[in-house]
mmCIF file of C-alpha atoms in Angstrom:
data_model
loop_
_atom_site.group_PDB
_atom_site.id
_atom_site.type_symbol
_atom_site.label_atom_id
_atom_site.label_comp_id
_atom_site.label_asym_id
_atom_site.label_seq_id
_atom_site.Cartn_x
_atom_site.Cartn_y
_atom_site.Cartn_z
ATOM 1 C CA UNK A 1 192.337 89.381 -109.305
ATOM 2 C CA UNK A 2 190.258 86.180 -109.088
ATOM 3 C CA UNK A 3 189.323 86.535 -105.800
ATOM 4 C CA UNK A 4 188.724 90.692 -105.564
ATOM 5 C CA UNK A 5 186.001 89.641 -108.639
ATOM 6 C CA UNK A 6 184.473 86.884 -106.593
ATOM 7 C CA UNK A 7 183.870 89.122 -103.800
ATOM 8 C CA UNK A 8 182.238 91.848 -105.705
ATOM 9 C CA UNK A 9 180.246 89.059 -106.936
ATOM 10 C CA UNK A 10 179.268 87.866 -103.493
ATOM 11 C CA UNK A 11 178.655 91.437 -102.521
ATOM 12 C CA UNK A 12 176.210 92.246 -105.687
ATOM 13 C CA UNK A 13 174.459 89.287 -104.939
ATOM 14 C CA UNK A 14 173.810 90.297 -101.217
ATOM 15 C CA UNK A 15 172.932 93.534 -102.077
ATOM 16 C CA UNK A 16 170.356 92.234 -104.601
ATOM 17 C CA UNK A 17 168.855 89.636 -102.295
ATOM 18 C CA UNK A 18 169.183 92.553 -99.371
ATOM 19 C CA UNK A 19 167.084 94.719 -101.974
ATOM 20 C CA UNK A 20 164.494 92.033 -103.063
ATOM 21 C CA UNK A 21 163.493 91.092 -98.870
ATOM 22 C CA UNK A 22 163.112 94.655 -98.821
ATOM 23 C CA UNK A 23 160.807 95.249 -101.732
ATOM 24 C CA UNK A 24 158.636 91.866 -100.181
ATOM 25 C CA UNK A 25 158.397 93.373 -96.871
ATOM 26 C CA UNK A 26 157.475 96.417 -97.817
ATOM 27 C CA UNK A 27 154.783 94.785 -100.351
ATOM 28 C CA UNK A 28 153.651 92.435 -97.193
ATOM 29 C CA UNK A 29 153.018 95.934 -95.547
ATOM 30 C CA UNK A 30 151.271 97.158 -98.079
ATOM 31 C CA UNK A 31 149.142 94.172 -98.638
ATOM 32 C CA UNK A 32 148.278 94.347 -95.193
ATOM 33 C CA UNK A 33 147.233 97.684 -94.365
ATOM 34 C CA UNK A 34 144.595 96.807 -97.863
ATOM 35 C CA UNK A 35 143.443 94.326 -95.965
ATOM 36 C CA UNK A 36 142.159 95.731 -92.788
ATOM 37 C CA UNK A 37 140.692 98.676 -94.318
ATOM 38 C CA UNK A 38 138.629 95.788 -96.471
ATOM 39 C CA UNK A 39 137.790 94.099 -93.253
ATOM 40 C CA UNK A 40 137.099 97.602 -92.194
ATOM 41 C CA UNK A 41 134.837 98.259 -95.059
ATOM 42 C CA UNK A 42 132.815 94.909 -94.735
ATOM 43 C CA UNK A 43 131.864 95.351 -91.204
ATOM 44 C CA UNK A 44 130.953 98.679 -92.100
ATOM 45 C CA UNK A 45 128.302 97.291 -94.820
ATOM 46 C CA UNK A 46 127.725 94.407 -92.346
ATOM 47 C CA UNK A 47 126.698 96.870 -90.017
ATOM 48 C CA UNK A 48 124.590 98.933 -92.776
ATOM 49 C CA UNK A 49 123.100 96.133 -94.078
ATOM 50 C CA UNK A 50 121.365 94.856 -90.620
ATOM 51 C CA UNK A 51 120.541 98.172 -90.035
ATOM 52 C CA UNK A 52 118.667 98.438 -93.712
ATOM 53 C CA UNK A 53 116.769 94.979 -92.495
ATOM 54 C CA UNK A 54 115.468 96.206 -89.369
ATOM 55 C CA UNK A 55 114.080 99.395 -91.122
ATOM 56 C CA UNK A 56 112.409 97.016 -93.442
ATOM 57 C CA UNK A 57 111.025 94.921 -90.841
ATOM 58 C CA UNK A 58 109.778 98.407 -89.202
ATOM 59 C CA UNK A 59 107.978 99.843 -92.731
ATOM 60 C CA UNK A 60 106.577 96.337 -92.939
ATOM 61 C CA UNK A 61 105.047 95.838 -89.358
ATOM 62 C CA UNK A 62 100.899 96.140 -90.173
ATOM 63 C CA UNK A 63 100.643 97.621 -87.084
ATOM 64 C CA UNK A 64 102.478 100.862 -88.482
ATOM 65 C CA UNK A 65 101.330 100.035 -91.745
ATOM 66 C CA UNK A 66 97.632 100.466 -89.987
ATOM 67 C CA UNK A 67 98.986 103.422 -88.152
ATOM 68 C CA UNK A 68 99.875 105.215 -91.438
ATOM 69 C CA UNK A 69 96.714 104.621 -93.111
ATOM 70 C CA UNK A 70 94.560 106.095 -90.636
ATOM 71 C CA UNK A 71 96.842 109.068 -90.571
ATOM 72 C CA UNK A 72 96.694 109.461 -93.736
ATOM 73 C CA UNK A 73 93.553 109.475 -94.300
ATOM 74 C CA UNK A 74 92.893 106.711 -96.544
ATOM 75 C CA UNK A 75 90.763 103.889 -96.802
ATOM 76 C CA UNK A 76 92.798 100.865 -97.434
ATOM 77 C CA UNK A 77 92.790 97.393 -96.205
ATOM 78 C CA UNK A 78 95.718 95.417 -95.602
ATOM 79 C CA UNK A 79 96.000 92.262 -97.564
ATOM 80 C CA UNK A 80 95.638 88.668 -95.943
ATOM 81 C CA UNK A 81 97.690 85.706 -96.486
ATOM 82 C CA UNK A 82 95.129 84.675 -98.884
ATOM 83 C CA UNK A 83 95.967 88.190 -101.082
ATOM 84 C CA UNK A 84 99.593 87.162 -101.599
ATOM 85 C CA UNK A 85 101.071 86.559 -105.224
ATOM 86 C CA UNK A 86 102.397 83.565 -106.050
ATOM 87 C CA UNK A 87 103.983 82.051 -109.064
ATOM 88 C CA UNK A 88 101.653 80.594 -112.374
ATOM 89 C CA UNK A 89 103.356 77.210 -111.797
ATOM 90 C CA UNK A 90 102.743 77.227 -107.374
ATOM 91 C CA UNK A 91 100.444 74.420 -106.156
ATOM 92 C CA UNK A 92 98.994 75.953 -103.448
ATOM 93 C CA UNK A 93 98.130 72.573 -100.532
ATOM 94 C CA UNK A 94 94.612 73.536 -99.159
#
């Protein structure tokens, strides 16, 4: 009787460690498909994000900013480094 209980001891406890690898692999595979589609995601907003900085660089070019003023009819002059804004507390060396 002793020994048929020990068994079905061993046996339970095998299962239960069988079950609980189970349960961490399939967690591992779960983890891991989350993962690449975040490293999925953040090259896609990598990717997104350089393209946002080149348009700015574009819209900010005074060539096309010259370009748009003349098509549009207006009479505006670009500003010059002296035009920028600067902070109250800047020293400006000159």
């Amino acid at each position: 009787m002793m020994r048929v209980t020990r068994i079905l001891f061993l046996f339970a406890s095998l299962l239960g460690v069988g079950m609980g690898l189970i349960a961490l692999r399939t967690e591992s595979a779960q983890t891991g498909y989350m993962l690449g589609q975040l490293q999925d995601e953040e090259a896609r907003l990598k990717r997104q994000c350089m393209e946002y900085q080149l348009e700015m660089a574009r819209l900010r070019n005074p060539v096309r900013l010259e370009e748009e003023n003349r098509r549009l009819g207006l009479d505006l002059e670009l500003p010059t480094y002296d035009d920028r804004l600067l902070p109250d507390d800047y020293i400006v060396d000159e």
